[in-house]
Amino acid sequence: MTKFEPVLLANVGKQDSHKLSVYEAAGGYEALKGVLREKQPVDVIELVKASNLRGRGGAGFPCGLKWTFLPKDHPGPIYMCVNADESEPGTFNNRILMEDDPHQVIEGTIISCYATRATTAYIYLRVEYPLCYERLEGAIAECYQAGYLGRNILGTNFSLDIYVHRGAAAYICGEETGLIESLEGKRAWPRIKPPFPAIEGVFRKPTVVNNIETMACVTHIARRGADWFKSIGVPSDPNNPRDPGSYGPKLYCLSGHVNKPGCYEAPLGITTRQLIDEFGGGVWKGRKAKAAIPGGISMGLLAESEFDLPLDFNGPGKAGCLGLGTAAVVVLDETVSMVDFLHNSCRFFAHESCGQCTPCREGTHWALSMLERIRAGKGRLRDLDLLLEIGDTIGIIPGTTICGLSDGAAWPIKNAIRKWRGEFEDYIKRTNPRGYMETNPVPALHQIAGAH
Amino acid sequence: MSTTTRVLTPEMIAAIQAFIPRYPNKQAVTLPALHIVNEALRYVPLEAVIEIAELLELAPAQVQDTLSFYGYFKQDQPHGKTRAWVCRSISCALRGGEEVLERLCQRAGVKPGETTPDGRLTVEFAECLGACEYAPCMLATHHGGQAELHKNLTPEQMESFVNRLPQ
Ligand SMILES: Cc1cc2nc3c(=O)[nH]c(=O)nc-3n(C[C@H](O)[C@H](O)[C@H](O)COP(=O)(O)O)c2cc1C
Ligand code: SF4
Ligand code: FES
């Protein structure tokens, strides 16, 4: 690989990297000035389309294409919601951007709002990020002062307000329509789609929902051009007409059993092994890796033998995972019990299911109670098939639920049991050799005192 | 519904009203309002729900419905002066997060979600604090003060954390 210069993290680590003066000294807001001076909104949409930027929030949907779904000639208002909910376990790249270089995100947001003709942007920020809140509020105030926000930005007739809206500790607020409901002051129950947010989003108006890192990428595409962005990453697969390629730099969050956990920038397409060895300083305690989550817990699991697949939007899918997700790689060393891992994962999703759809609400809790029972030494071999059945029925792929949470809950179950079935069987046989099952704790009617 | 004693102070009301121009309708101010009251009182009693609803021209049930969805807000009694969120999600669990949470609960004598009898500490579990590079970690918010992220914790550190809690 040729030497790669970090772009998204270029300012991170500089003294006062969150301040406007530092950002401007490194060329900040020049891209915005150029856009406002030289480009029409449609030109910006074309630029982002040409870059093939895919959303960094998890689904990898092409960003420019999403923007074109907004109705043409809508009288407005059009809203932008920047998704800073970041609650997928393992993921913290948005936090780094907001804490250490908030202006990079804000510049991208202003450019994106200009492109989409949005006049108000809400940054939906999880409440667990107090420093991000402070830094974003500080940076936004600086922008109003400097004329980058407010009425008639830099003397043009483009006006924009950005507000930070704090969530209240619920993973489902990251789902785009859950976010919209929450922003409107309601419980974060995802909406049935269609209508998609581009047609009817927040306050029933056309809305774009984009991730924080996506906004940062827009800044650099405006600054350096679409060709630069496309020169990084992995081109589209000619044998796969549905693959729009995986271009650009990406923030990978590395955590779990590595020596140097952290947020690292690399071209899309780096492998798990490179990430662990070149950035993470190897697996901790001199141990070997057993598995890794490729991009947040909802994406499933890669076995160590699959660590050479590229971490681009297509790679993890080739190993039976859901996808790249948030590119948050969590490493599990050889000592980790897959039973424990799956219990942790099922507990998360059972806790975070919003409860609207029966398969998700019941399925996530059912899987959790089975894992609790298996862990407690009361598992039976047939539980594994039942778990797989739950995994196959709670997802959105058969179209039984409103949002993707249940699908995310299913992938760790499917992957862990399919790839490590022997380990689950051994555990069950070891802890419950006779296949003993507690009898029903509810006494039969004839056993109840007084009944005849 | 009528209340005799008002719980929202003029400062809280002013802070809530300052959010109204940010949104095209008042219902969107629900979460900001709940945060303002929760930060001031450490909980959102039912009376406050009614007063928020009045301010935002909503039915109290609408505010209550939203509040009850988010486990973040307390209603029965104020949370402790310090609220400690220990992460139990995967990256932290892999590095001992569950042990840290357990030790904190033991030391404080409460279960997650509960407050110590002296009102100094509420222990909470968190689902991924988004600080996985510092696993296992804990976010502690001190009433009227700063929030601190405690990084790379060991169970032993929970002892001194509890000993050093502000009064
Ligand atoms: C359960 C669930 C949680 C999600 N959480 C987040 C999140 O925290 N941040 C985020 O940007 N996207 C999250 N997403 C994806 C969003 O729905 C949406 O696709 C994304 O914000 C779009 O932005 P992008 O196109 O820039 O990636 C989540 C999706 C689901 C189903
Ligand atoms: S799939 Fe689950 S989280 Fe999503 S809307 Fe349905 S119940 Fe809620
Ligand atoms: S898993 Fe604990 S902070 Fe992310």
Coordinates of N, CA and C in Angstrom, one line a residue, chain A residues 292-446:
Chain A
A292 N -13.4 -11.5 15.5 CA -13.6 -10.1 15.5 C -15.0 -9.7 15.0
I293 N -15.5 -8.7 15.6 CA -16.7 -8.1 15.1 C -16.2 -7.1 14.0
P294 N -16.8 -7.2 12.8 CA -16.2 -6.3 11.7 C -16.6 -4.9 11.8
G295 N -17.8 -4.6 12.4 CA -18.2 -3.2 12.4 C -19.4 -2.9 13.3
G296 N -19.2 -3.1 14.6 CA -20.3 -2.9 15.5 C -20.9 -4.3 15.7
I297 N -21.5 -4.5 16.9 CA -22.0 -5.8 17.3 C -23.0 -6.3 16.4
S298 N -23.8 -5.5 15.7 CA -24.9 -6.0 14.9 C -24.5 -6.6 13.6
M299 N -23.2 -6.5 13.3 CA -22.7 -7.0 12.0 C -22.4 -8.5 12.0
G300 N -22.3 -9.1 13.2 CA -22.0 -10.5 13.3 C -20.5 -10.7 13.6
L301 N -19.9 -11.8 13.2 CA -18.5 -12.1 13.6 C -17.7 -12.7 12.5
L302 N -16.5 -12.3 12.5 CA -15.5 -12.9 11.6 C -14.6 -13.9 12.4
A303 N -14.4 -15.0 11.9 CA -13.4 -15.9 12.5 C -12.0 -15.5 12.1
E304 N -11.0 -15.9 12.9 CA -9.7 -15.5 12.7 C -9.2 -15.8 11.3
S305 N -9.7 -16.9 10.7 CA -9.3 -17.3 9.4 C -9.9 -16.4 8.3
E306 N -10.8 -15.5 8.7 CA -11.4 -14.6 7.8 C -10.9 -13.2 7.9
F307 N -9.8 -13.0 8.6 CA -9.2 -11.7 8.9 C -8.5 -11.1 7.7
D308 N -8.4 -11.8 6.6 CA -7.7 -11.2 5.4 C -8.7 -10.7 4.4
L309 N -10.0 -10.8 4.7 CA -11.0 -10.1 3.9 C -10.9 -8.6 4.1
P310 N -11.1 -7.9 3.0 CA -11.1 -6.4 3.1 C -12.2 -5.9 3.9
L311 N -12.0 -4.9 4.8 CA -13.1 -4.3 5.5 C -13.6 -3.1 4.6
D312 N -14.2 -3.5 3.5 CA -14.9 -2.5 2.7 C -16.4 -2.8 2.8
F313 N -17.2 -2.1 2.1 CA -18.7 -2.3 2.2 C -19.1 -3.8 1.8
N314 N -18.2 -4.4 1.0 CA -18.6 -5.8 0.5 C -17.9 -6.9 1.3
G315 N -16.7 -6.6 1.9 CA -15.9 -7.7 2.5 C -16.6 -8.5 3.5
P316 N -17.1 -7.9 4.6 CA -17.6 -8.8 5.7 C -18.8 -9.6 5.2
G317 N -19.5 -9.2 4.2 CA -20.7 -9.9 3.7 C -20.2 -11.3 3.1
K318 N -18.9 -11.3 2.6 CA -18.4 -12.5 2.0 C -18.2 -13.6 3.0
A319 N -18.1 -13.2 4.3 CA -17.9 -14.1 5.4 C -19.1 -14.3 6.2
G320 N -20.3 -14.1 5.6 CA -21.5 -14.3 6.2 C -21.9 -13.3 7.3
C321 N -21.3 -12.1 7.3 CA -21.7 -11.1 8.2 C -22.7 -10.2 7.5
L322 N -23.3 -9.3 8.3 CA -24.3 -8.4 7.7 C -23.6 -7.4 6.8
G323 N -22.5 -6.9 7.2 CA -21.8 -5.9 6.4 C -20.7 -5.2 7.2
L324 N -20.3 -4.0 6.6 CA -19.2 -3.3 7.3 C -19.7 -2.5 8.5
G325 N -21.0 -2.1 8.5 CA -21.5 -1.4 9.6 C -20.7 -0.1 9.9
T326 N -20.4 0.1 11.1 CA -19.7 1.3 11.5 C -18.1 1.1 11.4
A327 N -17.7 0.0 10.9 CA -16.2 -0.3 10.8 C -15.6 -0.2 12.2
A328 N -16.3 -0.6 13.2 CA -15.8 -0.7 14.6 C -15.4 -2.1 14.8
V329 N -14.1 -2.4 14.8 CA -13.6 -3.7 14.9 C -13.3 -4.1 16.4
V330 N -14.0 -5.1 16.9 CA -13.8 -5.5 18.3 C -13.1 -6.9 18.2
V331 N -12.0 -7.0 18.9 CA -11.2 -8.2 18.8 C -11.4 -9.1 20.0
L332 N -11.6 -10.4 19.7 CA -11.8 -11.3 20.8 C -10.7 -12.3 20.8
D333 N -10.0 -12.4 21.9 CA -8.8 -13.3 21.9 C -9.3 -14.8 22.2
E334 N -8.3 -15.7 22.1 CA -8.6 -17.1 22.1 C -9.3 -17.6 23.4
T335 N -9.2 -16.8 24.4 CA -9.8 -17.3 25.7 C -11.3 -16.9 25.8
V336 N -11.8 -16.1 24.9 CA -13.2 -15.7 25.1 C -14.2 -16.9 24.8
S337 N -15.1 -17.0 25.7 CA -16.2 -18.0 25.4 C -17.3 -17.4 24.5
M338 N -17.6 -18.1 23.5 CA -18.6 -17.6 22.6 C -20.0 -17.5 23.2
V339 N -20.2 -18.4 24.2 CA -21.4 -18.4 25.0 C -21.5 -17.0 25.7
D340 N -20.4 -16.6 26.3 CA -20.4 -15.3 27.0 C -20.6 -14.2 26.0
F341 N -19.9 -14.3 24.9 CA -20.0 -13.2 23.9 C -21.5 -13.1 23.5
L342 N -22.1 -14.2 23.2 CA -23.5 -14.1 22.6 C -24.5 -13.7 23.7
H343 N -24.2 -14.0 24.9 CA -25.0 -13.6 26.0 C -25.0 -12.0 26.1
N344 N -23.8 -11.5 26.0 CA -23.6 -10.1 26.1 C -24.4 -9.4 24.9
S345 N -24.2 -9.9 23.7 CA -24.8 -9.3 22.6 C -26.4 -9.4 22.7
C346 N -26.9 -10.6 23.1 CA -28.3 -10.7 23.2 C -28.9 -9.8 24.2
R347 N -28.2 -9.6 25.3 CA -28.6 -8.8 26.4 C -28.8 -7.3 25.9
F348 N -27.8 -6.9 25.1 CA -27.8 -5.6 24.5 C -29.1 -5.4 23.7
F349 N -29.3 -6.3 22.8 CA -30.5 -6.0 21.9 C -31.8 -6.2 22.6
A350 N -31.9 -7.1 23.6 CA -33.1 -7.2 24.3 C -33.4 -5.9 25.1
H351 N -32.3 -5.4 25.6 CA -32.5 -4.1 26.4 C -32.9 -2.9 25.5
E352 N -32.4 -2.9 24.2 CA -32.6 -1.8 23.4 C -33.8 -1.9 22.4
S353 N -34.4 -3.1 22.3 CA -35.5 -3.2 21.4 C -36.6 -2.2 21.9
C354 N -37.2 -1.5 20.9 CA -38.2 -0.5 21.4 C -39.5 -1.1 21.7
G355 N -39.7 -2.3 21.3 CA -40.9 -3.0 21.7 C -42.1 -2.9 20.8
Q356 N -41.9 -2.2 19.6 CA -43.1 -2.0 18.7 C -43.5 -3.3 18.0
C357 N -42.5 -4.0 17.5 CA -42.8 -5.2 16.6 C -42.6 -6.5 17.5
T358 N -43.6 -7.3 17.3 CA -43.6 -8.6 18.1 C -42.4 -9.4 17.9
P359 N -42.0 -9.7 16.7 CA -40.8 -10.6 16.5 C -39.5 -10.0 17.2
C360 N -39.4 -8.7 17.1 CA -38.2 -8.1 17.7 C -38.3 -8.1 19.3
R361 N -39.4 -7.6 19.8 CA -39.6 -7.5 21.2 C -39.5 -8.9 21.9
E362 N -40.2 -9.9 21.3 CA -40.3 -11.2 21.9 C -39.0 -12.0 21.6
G363 N -38.6 -11.9 20.3 CA -37.4 -12.7 19.9 C -36.1 -12.3 20.6
T364 N -35.9 -11.0 20.8 CA -34.6 -10.6 21.5 C -34.7 -11.1 22.9
H365 N -35.8 -11.0 23.6 CA -35.9 -11.5 25.0 C -35.8 -13.0 25.1
W366 N -36.4 -13.6 24.1 CA -36.4 -15.1 24.1 C -35.0 -15.6 24.0
A367 N -34.3 -15.0 23.0 CA -32.9 -15.4 22.8 C -32.1 -15.1 24.1
L368 N -32.3 -14.0 24.7 CA -31.5 -13.7 25.9 C -31.8 -14.7 27.0
S369 N -33.1 -15.0 27.2 CA -33.4 -15.9 28.3 C -32.8 -17.3 28.0
M370 N -32.7 -17.7 26.7 CA -32.1 -19.0 26.4 C -30.6 -18.9 26.7
L371 N -30.0 -17.8 26.3 CA -28.5 -17.7 26.6 C -28.3 -17.7 28.1
E372 N -29.1 -17.0 28.9 CA -29.0 -17.0 30.3 C -29.0 -18.4 30.9
R373 N -30.0 -19.2 30.3 CA -30.2 -20.6 30.8 C -29.0 -21.4 30.4
I374 N -28.5 -21.3 29.1 CA -27.4 -22.1 28.7 C -26.1 -21.7 29.6
R375 N -25.9 -20.5 29.8 CA -24.8 -20.0 30.6 C -24.9 -20.6 32.0
A376 N -26.1 -20.7 32.5 CA -26.3 -21.2 33.9 C -26.2 -22.7 34.0
G377 N -25.8 -23.3 32.9 CA -25.7 -24.8 32.9 C -27.0 -25.6 32.7
K378 N -27.9 -24.9 32.1 CA -29.2 -25.7 31.9 C -29.6 -25.7 30.4
G379 N -28.5 -25.6 29.5 CA -28.8 -25.6 28.1 C -29.0 -27.0 27.6
R380 N -29.7 -27.1 26.5 CA -29.9 -28.4 25.8 C -29.4 -28.2 24.3
L381 N -29.0 -29.3 23.7 CA -28.4 -29.2 22.4 C -29.4 -28.6 21.4
R382 N -30.7 -28.9 21.6 CA -31.7 -28.4 20.6 C -31.9 -26.9 20.8
D383 N -31.5 -26.4 21.9 CA -31.6 -24.9 22.0 C -30.8 -24.2 20.8
L384 N -29.8 -24.8 20.4 CA -29.0 -24.1 19.3 C -29.8 -24.0 18.1
D385 N -30.5 -25.0 17.7 CA -31.4 -24.9 16.5 C -32.5 -23.9 16.7
L386 N -33.0 -23.9 17.9 CA -34.0 -22.9 18.3 C -33.5 -21.5 18.2
L387 N -32.3 -21.3 18.7 CA -31.7 -20.0 18.6 C -31.5 -19.6 17.1
L388 N -31.1 -20.5 16.3 CA -30.9 -20.2 14.9 C -32.2 -19.8 14.2
E389 N -33.3 -20.6 14.7 CA -34.6 -20.3 14.1 C -35.0 -18.9 14.5
I390 N -34.8 -18.5 15.8 CA -35.1 -17.2 16.2 C -34.3 -16.2 15.4
G391 N -33.0 -16.4 15.2 CA -32.2 -15.6 14.4 C -32.7 -15.4 13.0
D392 N -33.2 -16.4 12.4 CA -33.7 -16.3 11.0 C -35.1 -15.7 10.9
T393 N -35.8 -15.6 12.0 CA -37.2 -15.1 11.9 C -37.3 -13.6 12.4
I394 N -36.4 -13.2 13.3 CA -36.6 -11.8 13.8 C -36.1 -10.7 12.9
G395 N -35.3 -11.1 11.9 CA -34.7 -10.0 11.1 C -35.7 -9.3 10.2
I396 N -35.2 -8.2 9.5 CA -36.1 -7.5 8.6 C -36.2 -8.2 7.2
I397 N -35.2 -9.1 7.0 CA -35.2 -9.7 5.6 C -36.5 -10.3 5.2
P398 N -37.2 -11.1 6.2 CA -38.5 -11.5 5.7 C -39.5 -10.4 5.8
G399 N -39.1 -9.2 6.3 CA -40.0 -8.1 6.3 C -41.0 -8.1 7.4
T400 N -40.6 -8.6 8.6 CA -41.5 -8.7 9.7 C -41.4 -7.6 10.7
T401 N -40.4 -6.8 10.6 CA -40.3 -5.7 11.6 C -40.1 -4.4 10.9
I402 N -40.2 -3.3 11.7 CA -40.2 -2.0 11.2 C -38.8 -1.5 10.9
C403 N -37.9 -1.8 11.8 CA -36.5 -1.3 11.6 C -35.5 -2.4 11.6
G404 N -34.2 -1.9 11.5 CA -33.1 -2.9 11.3 C -32.6 -3.4 12.6
L405 N -33.1 -3.0 13.8 CA -32.5 -3.4 15.0 C -32.6 -4.9 15.2
S406 N -33.7 -5.5 14.8 CA -33.9 -6.9 15.0 C -33.0 -7.7 14.1
D407 N -32.8 -7.2 12.9 CA -31.8 -7.8 12.0 C -30.4 -7.8 12.6
G408 N -30.1 -6.7 13.1 CA -28.8 -6.6 13.8 C -28.7 -7.5 15.0
A409 N -29.8 -7.7 15.7 CA -29.7 -8.7 16.8 C -29.5 -10.1 16.3
A410 N -30.0 -10.4 15.1 CA -30.0 -11.8 14.6 C -28.6 -12.2 14.1
W411 N -27.8 -11.2 13.6 CA -26.5 -11.6 13.0 C -25.5 -12.2 14.0
P412 N -25.3 -11.6 15.2 CA -24.4 -12.3 16.1 C -24.9 -13.7 16.5
I413 N -26.2 -13.9 16.6 CA -26.7 -15.2 16.9 C -26.3 -16.2 15.8
K414 N -26.7 -15.8 14.6 CA -26.5 -16.7 13.4 C -25.0 -17.0 13.2
N415 N -24.2 -16.0 13.3 CA -22.7 -16.2 13.1 C -22.1 -17.0 14.2
A416 N -22.4 -16.6 15.4 CA -21.7 -17.3 16.5 C -22.1 -18.8 16.5
I417 N -23.3 -19.1 16.3 CA -23.7 -20.5 16.4 C -23.2 -21.3 15.2
R418 N -23.4 -20.7 14.0 CA -22.9 -21.4 12.8 C -21.4 -21.6 12.8
K419 N -20.7 -20.6 13.2 CA -19.2 -20.7 13.1 C -18.6 -21.4 14.3
W420 N -19.2 -21.4 15.4 CA -18.6 -22.0 16.6 C -19.6 -23.0 17.2
R421 N -20.3 -23.7 16.4 CA -21.3 -24.6 17.0 C -20.7 -25.6 17.9
G422 N -19.5 -26.1 17.5 CA -18.9 -27.1 18.4 C -18.6 -26.6 19.8
E423 N -18.3 -25.3 19.9 CA -18.0 -24.8 21.2 C -19.3 -24.7 22.0
F424 N -20.4 -24.3 21.4 CA -21.6 -24.2 22.1 C -22.0 -25.6 22.6
E425 N -21.9 -26.6 21.7 CA -22.3 -28.0 22.1 C -21.4 -28.5 23.2
D426 N -20.1 -28.2 23.1 CA -19.2 -28.7 24.2 C -19.6 -28.0 25.6
Y427 N -19.9 -26.8 25.5 CA -20.3 -26.1 26.7 C -21.6 -26.7 27.3
I428 N -22.6 -27.0 26.5 CA -23.8 -27.5 26.9 C -23.6 -28.9 27.5
K429 N -22.8 -29.7 26.8 CA -22.6 -31.1 27.2 C -21.8 -31.1 28.5
R430 N -20.9 -30.2 28.7 CA -20.0 -30.1 29.9 C -20.9 -29.6 31.1
T431 N -21.7 -28.6 30.9 CA -22.4 -28.0 32.0 C -23.7 -28.7 32.3
N432 N -24.2 -29.4 31.4 CA -25.5 -30.1 31.6 C -25.5 -31.5 30.9
P433 N -24.6 -32.4 31.4 CA -24.4 -33.6 30.7 C -25.6 -34.5 30.6
R434 N -26.6 -34.4 31.5 CA -27.7 -35.3 31.3 C -28.9 -34.6 30.6
G435 N -28.6 -33.4 30.1 CA -29.7 -32.7 29.4 C -30.8 -32.4 30.3
Y436 N -30.5 -32.2 31.6 CA -31.5 -32.0 32.6 C -32.2 -30.6 32.4
M437 N -33.5 -30.7 32.5 CA -34.3 -29.4 32.3 C -35.2 -29.3 33.6
E438 N -35.2 -28.1 34.1 CA -36.0 -27.9 35.3 C -37.5 -28.1 34.9
T439 N -38.2 -28.8 35.9 CA -39.6 -28.9 35.6 C -40.3 -27.6 35.7
N440 N -41.5 -27.6 35.1 CA -42.2 -26.3 35.1 C -42.5 -25.9 36.5
P441 N -42.0 -24.7 36.8 CA -42.2 -24.2 38.2 C -43.6 -23.9 38.6
V442 N -44.5 -23.9 37.7 CA -45.9 -23.7 38.0 C -46.5 -25.0 38.4
P443 N -47.1 -25.1 39.7 CA -47.6 -26.4 40.1 C -48.9 -26.8 39.3
A444 N -49.0 -28.1 39.1 CA -50.3 -28.5 38.5 C -51.4 -28.2 39.4
L445 N -52.6 -28.2 38.8 CA -53.8 -27.8 39.6 C -54.1 -28.7 40.8
H446 N -53.9 -30.0 40.6 CA -54.2 -30.9 41.7 C -53.2 -30.8 42.8

